[in-house]
Short mmCIF file of C-alpha atoms in Angstrom, two decimals:
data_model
loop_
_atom_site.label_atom_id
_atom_site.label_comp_id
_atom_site.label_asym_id
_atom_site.label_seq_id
_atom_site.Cartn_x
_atom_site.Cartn_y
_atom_site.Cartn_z
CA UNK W 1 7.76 -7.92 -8.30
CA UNK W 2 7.41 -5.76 -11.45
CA UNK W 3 4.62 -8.20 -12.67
CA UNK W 4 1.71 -6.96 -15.21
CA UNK W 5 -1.45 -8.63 -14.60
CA UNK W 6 -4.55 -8.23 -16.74
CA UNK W 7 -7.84 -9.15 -15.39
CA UNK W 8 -10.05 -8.61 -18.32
CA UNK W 9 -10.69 -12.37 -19.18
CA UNK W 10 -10.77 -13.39 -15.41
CA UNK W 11 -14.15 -14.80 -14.54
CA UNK W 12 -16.69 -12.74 -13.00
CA UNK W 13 -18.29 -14.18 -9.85
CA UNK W 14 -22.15 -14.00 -10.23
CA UNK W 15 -24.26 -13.48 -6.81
CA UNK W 16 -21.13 -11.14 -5.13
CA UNK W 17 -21.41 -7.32 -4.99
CA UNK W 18 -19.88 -4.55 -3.09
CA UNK W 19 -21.39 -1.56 -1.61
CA UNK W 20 -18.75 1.89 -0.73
CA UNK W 21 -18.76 5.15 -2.95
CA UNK W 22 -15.26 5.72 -4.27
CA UNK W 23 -15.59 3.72 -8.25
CA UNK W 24 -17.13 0.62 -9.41
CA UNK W 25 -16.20 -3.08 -8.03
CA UNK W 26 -16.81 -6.47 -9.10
CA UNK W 27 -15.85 -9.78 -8.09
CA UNK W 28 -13.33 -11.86 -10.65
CA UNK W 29 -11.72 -15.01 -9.87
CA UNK W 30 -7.99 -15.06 -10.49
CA UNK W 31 -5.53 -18.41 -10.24
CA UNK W 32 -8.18 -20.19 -7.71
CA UNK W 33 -9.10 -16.91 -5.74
CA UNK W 34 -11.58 -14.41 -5.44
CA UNK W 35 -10.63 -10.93 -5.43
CA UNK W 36 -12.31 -7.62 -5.71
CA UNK W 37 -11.51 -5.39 -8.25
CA UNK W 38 -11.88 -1.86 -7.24
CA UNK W 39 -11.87 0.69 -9.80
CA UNK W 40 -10.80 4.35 -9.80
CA UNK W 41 -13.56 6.56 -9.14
CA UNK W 42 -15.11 8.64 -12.43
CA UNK W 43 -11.82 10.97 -13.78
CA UNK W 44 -15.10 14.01 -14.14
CA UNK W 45 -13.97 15.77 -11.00
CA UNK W 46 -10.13 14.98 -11.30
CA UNK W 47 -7.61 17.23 -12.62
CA UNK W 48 -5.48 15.06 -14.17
CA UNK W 49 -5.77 11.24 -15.28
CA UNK W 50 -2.81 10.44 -12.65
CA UNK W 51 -5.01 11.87 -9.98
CA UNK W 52 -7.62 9.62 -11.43
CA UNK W 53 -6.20 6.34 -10.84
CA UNK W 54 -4.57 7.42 -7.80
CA UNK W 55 -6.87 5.85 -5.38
CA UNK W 56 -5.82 2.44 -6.78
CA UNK W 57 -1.81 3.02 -6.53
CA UNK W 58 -2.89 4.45 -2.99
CA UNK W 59 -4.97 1.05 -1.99
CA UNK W 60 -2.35 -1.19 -2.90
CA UNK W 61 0.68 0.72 -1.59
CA UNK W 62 -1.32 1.59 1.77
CA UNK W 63 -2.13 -1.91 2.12
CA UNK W 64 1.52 -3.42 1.93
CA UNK W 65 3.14 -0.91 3.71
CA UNK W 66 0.22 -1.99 6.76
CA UNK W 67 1.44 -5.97 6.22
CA UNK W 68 5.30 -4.85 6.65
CA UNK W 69 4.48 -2.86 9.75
CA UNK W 70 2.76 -6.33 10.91
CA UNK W 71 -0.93 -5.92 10.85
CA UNK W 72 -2.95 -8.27 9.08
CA UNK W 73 -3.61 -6.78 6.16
CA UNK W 74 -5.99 -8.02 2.83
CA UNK W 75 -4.09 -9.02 0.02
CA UNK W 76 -3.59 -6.85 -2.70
CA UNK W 77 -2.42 -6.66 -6.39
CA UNK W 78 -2.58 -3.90 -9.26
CA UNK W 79 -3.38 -4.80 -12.70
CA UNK W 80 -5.71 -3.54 -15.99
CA UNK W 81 -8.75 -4.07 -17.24
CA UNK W 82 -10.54 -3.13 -20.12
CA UNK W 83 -13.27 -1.14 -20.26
CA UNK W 84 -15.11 -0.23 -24.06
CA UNK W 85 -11.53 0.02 -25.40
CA UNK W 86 -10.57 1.88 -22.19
CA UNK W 87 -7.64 0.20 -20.30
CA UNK W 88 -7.98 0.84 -16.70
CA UNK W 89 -5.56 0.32 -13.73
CA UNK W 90 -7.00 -1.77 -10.99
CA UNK W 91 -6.46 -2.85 -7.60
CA UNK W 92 -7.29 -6.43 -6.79
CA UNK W 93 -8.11 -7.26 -3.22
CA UNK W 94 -8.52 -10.49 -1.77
CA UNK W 95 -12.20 -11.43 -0.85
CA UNK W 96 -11.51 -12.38 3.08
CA UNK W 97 -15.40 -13.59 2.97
CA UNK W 98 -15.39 -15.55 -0.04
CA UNK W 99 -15.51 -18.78 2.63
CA UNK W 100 -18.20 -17.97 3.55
CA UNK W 101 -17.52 -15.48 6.45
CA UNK W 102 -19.69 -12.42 7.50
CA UNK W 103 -17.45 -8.35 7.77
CA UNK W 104 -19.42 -6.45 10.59
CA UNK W 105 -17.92 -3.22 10.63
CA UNK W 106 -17.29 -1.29 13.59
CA UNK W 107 -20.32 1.02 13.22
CA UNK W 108 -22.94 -2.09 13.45
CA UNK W 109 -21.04 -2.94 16.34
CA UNK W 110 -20.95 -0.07 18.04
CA UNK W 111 -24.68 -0.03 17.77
CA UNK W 112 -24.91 -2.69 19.94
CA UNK W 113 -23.44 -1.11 22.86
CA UNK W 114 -27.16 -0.23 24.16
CA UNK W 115 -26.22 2.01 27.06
CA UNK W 116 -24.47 4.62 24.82
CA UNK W 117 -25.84 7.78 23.62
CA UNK W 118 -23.73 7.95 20.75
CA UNK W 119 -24.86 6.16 17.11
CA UNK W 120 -22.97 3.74 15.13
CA UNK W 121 -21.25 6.55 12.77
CA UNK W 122 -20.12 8.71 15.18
CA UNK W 123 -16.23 8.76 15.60
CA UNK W 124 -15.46 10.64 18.73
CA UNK W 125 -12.70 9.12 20.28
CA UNK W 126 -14.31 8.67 23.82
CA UNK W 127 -17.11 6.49 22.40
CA UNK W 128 -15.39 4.53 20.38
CA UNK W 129 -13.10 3.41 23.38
CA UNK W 130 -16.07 2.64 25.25
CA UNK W 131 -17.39 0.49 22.76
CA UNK W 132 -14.13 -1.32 22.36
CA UNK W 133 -13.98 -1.97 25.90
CA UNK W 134 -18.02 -2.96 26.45
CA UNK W 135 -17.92 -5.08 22.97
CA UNK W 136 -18.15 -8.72 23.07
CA UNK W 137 -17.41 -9.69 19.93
CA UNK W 138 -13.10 -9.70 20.27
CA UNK W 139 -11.09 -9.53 23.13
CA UNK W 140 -11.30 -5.68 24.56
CA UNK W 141 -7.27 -6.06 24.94
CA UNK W 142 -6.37 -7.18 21.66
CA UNK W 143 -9.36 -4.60 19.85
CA UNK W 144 -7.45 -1.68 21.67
CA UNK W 145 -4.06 -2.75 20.58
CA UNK W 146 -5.28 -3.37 16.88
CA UNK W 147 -7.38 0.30 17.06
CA UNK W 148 -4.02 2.08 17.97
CA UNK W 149 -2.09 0.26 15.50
CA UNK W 150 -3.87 0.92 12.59
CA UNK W 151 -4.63 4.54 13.98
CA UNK W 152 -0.47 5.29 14.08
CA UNK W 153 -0.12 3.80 10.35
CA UNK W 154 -2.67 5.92 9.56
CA UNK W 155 -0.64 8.84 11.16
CA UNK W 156 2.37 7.50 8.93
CA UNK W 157 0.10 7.41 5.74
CA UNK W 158 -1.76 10.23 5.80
CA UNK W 159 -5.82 8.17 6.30
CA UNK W 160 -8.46 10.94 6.28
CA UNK W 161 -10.91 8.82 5.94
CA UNK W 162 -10.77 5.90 8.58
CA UNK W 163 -14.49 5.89 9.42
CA UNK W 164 -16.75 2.94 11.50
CA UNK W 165 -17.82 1.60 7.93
CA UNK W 166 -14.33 0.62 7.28
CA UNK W 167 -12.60 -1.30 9.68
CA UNK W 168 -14.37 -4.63 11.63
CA UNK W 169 -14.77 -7.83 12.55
CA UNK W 170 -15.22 -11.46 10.79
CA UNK W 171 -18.01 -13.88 12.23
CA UNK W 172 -17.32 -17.57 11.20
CA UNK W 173 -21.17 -18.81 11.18
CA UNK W 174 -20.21 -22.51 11.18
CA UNK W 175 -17.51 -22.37 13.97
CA UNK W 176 -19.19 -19.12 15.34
CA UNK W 177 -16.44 -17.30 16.31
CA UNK W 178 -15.52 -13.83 15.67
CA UNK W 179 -11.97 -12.62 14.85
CA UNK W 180 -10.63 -9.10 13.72
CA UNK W 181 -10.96 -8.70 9.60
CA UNK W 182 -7.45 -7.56 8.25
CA UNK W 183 -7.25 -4.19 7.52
CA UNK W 184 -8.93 -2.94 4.37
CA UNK W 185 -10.29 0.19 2.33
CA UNK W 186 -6.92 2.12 2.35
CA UNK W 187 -7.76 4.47 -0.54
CA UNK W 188 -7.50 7.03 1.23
CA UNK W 189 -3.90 7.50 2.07
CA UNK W 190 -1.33 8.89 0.49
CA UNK W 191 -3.25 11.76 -1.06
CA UNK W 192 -5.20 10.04 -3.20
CA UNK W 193 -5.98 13.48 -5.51
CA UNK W 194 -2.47 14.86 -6.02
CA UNK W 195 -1.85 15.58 -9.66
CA UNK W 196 1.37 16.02 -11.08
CA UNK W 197 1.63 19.48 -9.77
CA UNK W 198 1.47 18.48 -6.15
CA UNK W 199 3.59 15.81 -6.32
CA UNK W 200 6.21 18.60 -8.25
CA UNK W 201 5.42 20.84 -5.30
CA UNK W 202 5.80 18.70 -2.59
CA UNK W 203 9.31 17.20 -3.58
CA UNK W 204 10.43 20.85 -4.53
CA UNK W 205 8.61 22.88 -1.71
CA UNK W 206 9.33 22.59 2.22
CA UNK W 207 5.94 24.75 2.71
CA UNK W 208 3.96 22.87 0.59
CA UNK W 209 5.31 19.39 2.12
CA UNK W 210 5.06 20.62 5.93
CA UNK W 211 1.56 21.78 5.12
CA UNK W 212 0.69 18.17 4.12
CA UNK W 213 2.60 16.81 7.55
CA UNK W 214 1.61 19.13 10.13
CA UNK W 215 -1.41 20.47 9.07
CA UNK W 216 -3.75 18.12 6.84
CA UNK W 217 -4.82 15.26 6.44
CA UNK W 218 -6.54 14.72 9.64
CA UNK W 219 -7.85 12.04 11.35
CA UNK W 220 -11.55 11.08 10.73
CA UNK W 221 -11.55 10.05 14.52
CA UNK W 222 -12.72 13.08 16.45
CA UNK W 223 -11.55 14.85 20.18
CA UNK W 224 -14.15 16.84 21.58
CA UNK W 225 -15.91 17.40 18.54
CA UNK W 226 -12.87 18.50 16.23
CA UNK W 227 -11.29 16.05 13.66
CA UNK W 228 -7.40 14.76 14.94
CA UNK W 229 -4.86 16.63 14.41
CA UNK W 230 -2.04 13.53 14.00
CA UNK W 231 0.83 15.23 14.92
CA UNK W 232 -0.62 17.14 17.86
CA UNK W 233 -1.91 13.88 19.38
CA UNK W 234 0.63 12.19 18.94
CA UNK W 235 3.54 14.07 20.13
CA UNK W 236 1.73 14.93 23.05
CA UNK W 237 1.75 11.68 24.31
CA UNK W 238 -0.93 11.64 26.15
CA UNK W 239 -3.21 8.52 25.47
CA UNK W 240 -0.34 5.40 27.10
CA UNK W 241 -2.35 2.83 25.05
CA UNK W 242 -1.41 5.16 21.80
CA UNK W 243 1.93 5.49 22.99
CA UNK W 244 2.61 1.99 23.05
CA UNK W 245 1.34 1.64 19.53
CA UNK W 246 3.69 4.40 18.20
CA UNK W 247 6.79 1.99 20.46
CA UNK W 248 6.04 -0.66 18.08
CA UNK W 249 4.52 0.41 15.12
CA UNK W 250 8.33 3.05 15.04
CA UNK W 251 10.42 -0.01 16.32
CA UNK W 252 9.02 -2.23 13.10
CA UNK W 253 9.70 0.58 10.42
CA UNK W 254 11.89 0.19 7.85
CA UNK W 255 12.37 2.64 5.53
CA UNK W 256 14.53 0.92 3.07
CA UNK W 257 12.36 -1.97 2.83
CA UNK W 258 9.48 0.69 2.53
CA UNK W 259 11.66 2.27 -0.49
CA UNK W 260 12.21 -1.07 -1.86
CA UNK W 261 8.92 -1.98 -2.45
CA UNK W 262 7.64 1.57 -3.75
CA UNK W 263 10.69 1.32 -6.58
CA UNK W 264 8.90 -2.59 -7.65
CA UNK W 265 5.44 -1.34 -7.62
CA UNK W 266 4.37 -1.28 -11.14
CA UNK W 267 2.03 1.11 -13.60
CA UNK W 268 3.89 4.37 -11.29
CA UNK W 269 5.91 7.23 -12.49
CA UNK W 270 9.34 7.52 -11.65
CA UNK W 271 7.55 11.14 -10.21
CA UNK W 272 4.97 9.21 -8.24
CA UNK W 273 7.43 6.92 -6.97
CA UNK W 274 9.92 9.49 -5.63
CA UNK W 275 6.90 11.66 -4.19
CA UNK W 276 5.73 8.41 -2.13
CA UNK W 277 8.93 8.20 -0.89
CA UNK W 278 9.70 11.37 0.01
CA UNK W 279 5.49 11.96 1.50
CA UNK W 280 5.86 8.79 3.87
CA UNK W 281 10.00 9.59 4.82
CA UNK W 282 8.71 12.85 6.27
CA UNK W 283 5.92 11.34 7.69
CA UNK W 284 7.91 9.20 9.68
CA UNK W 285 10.52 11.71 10.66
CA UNK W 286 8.31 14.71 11.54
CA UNK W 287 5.24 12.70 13.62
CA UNK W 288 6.29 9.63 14.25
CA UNK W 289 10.15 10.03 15.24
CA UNK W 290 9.77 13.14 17.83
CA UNK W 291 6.44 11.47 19.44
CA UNK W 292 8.76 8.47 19.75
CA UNK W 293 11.31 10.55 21.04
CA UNK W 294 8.66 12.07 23.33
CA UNK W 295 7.17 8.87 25.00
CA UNK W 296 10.73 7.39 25.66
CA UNK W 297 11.65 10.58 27.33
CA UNK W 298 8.40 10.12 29.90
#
């Protein structure tokens, strides 16, 4: 819903802070529930002040499009806040460990694997499915499935920047169980830095759109040393745990829903709105339908 939501007066939560380098956060409680509001990074280096707030419209968009496709997903909301006369657009993200609940990401547990050579940060592909298979913290199964789900939405959103420090697990300490957190820190989809300009040019300009579909963004999840192309590894169909995600993942996508949502979202252009659509439809149709089309025909 088309709902405006201003945070300004919301209660700050003393004791909580949040680490990560893309703009400032701070912990407000709103209706009963803690949420984080992320702000957008400093405008200094941005062209435009669309481009500014852009990772915000690309958290919250990135997020729900993640719960349609049926991942759990943290909850997410965009409102204002005012800053020394300043109103600011900001996404609000439910606080999965305001219960009390510890996030280990996936680069403090891949340190624990002891009898890899390979440290915590480092996102080559082969390492990172030996640690999800010689991990103890979640089933190895239900990790991998999970891994190539989120790796194909991703693919659909255009995620440069899906590193070990943001994806994990949740450790209960009073049952002391561990469970996988929902997916979070999406910022960095749906190119977060297009001005006005690129939108134009991508809605106007086959080039300019295929070079944002075929070419970059890439994966931050590496193959022999080189950053994923999406669209290479996927339609080559090589991986059959991948493929498998892309079955799903492709069999749960509806665009219309998709275009539904993107029309509700508040605080967006009608420009930003038709560029989303048109960024994620050819997305969808130029990696994900042929490497569908691909792993059926195997």
């Amino acid at each position: 819903m088309n709902k405006s939501i201003d945070f300004t007066n919301c209660r700050r939560v003393l004791g909580k802070a949040y680490n990560g380098a893309n703009g400032k956060k701070i912990a407000v409680e709103y209706e009963g529930r803690q949420y984080m509001l992320k702000f957008p990074p400093s405008g200094q280096s941005k062209p435009t002040e669309l481009s500014y707030t852009n990772s915000c419209f690309s958290e919250h968009i990135a997020c729900s499009i993640f719960r349609m496709l049926g991942v759990t997903t943290q909850e997410t909301m965009l409102g204002t806040f005012d800053v020394a006369g300043k109103r600011k657009i900001v996404c609000a993200c439910g606080d999965f460990t305001a219960d009390g609940k510890q996030l280990f990401d996936f680069c403090s547990i891949k340190n624990t694997i002891l009898d890899s050579d390979s440290n915590g940060s480092g996102t080559e592909l082969s390492d990172m499915l030996e640690t999800i298979e010689k991990q103890q913290f979640v089933e190895s199964g239900r990790l991998l499935e999970h891994f190539w789900e989120v790796f194909v939405i991703d693919a659909l959103l255009g995620n440069f920047d899906r590193h070990n420090g943001n994806w994990g697990f949740l450790y209960d300490p009073v049952l002391k169980t561990t469970d996988l957190a929902p997916v979070y820190d999406c910022g960095s989809c749906l190119l977060p830095q297009a001005d006005e300009g690129v939108m134009q040019s991508v809605l106007e300009n086959e080039d300019a759109l295929n070079k944002r579909v075929f070419q970059f963004p890439t994966s931050a999840v590496k193959l022999e040393g080189r950053k994923i192309n999406y669209y290479d590894y996927l339609t080559k169909a090589e991986n059959a745990d991948c493929n498998e995600a892309v079955k799903r993942i492709y069999g749960r996508l509806d665009m219309e829903e998709l275009h539904h949502f993107i029309e509700d979202t508040p605080y967006i252009s009608d420009l930003q709105k038709a560029f989303y659509k048109k960024y994620i439809g050819a997305r969808a149709s130029l990696i994900l339908a042929p490497a569908h089309e691909m792993i059926l025909a195997l």
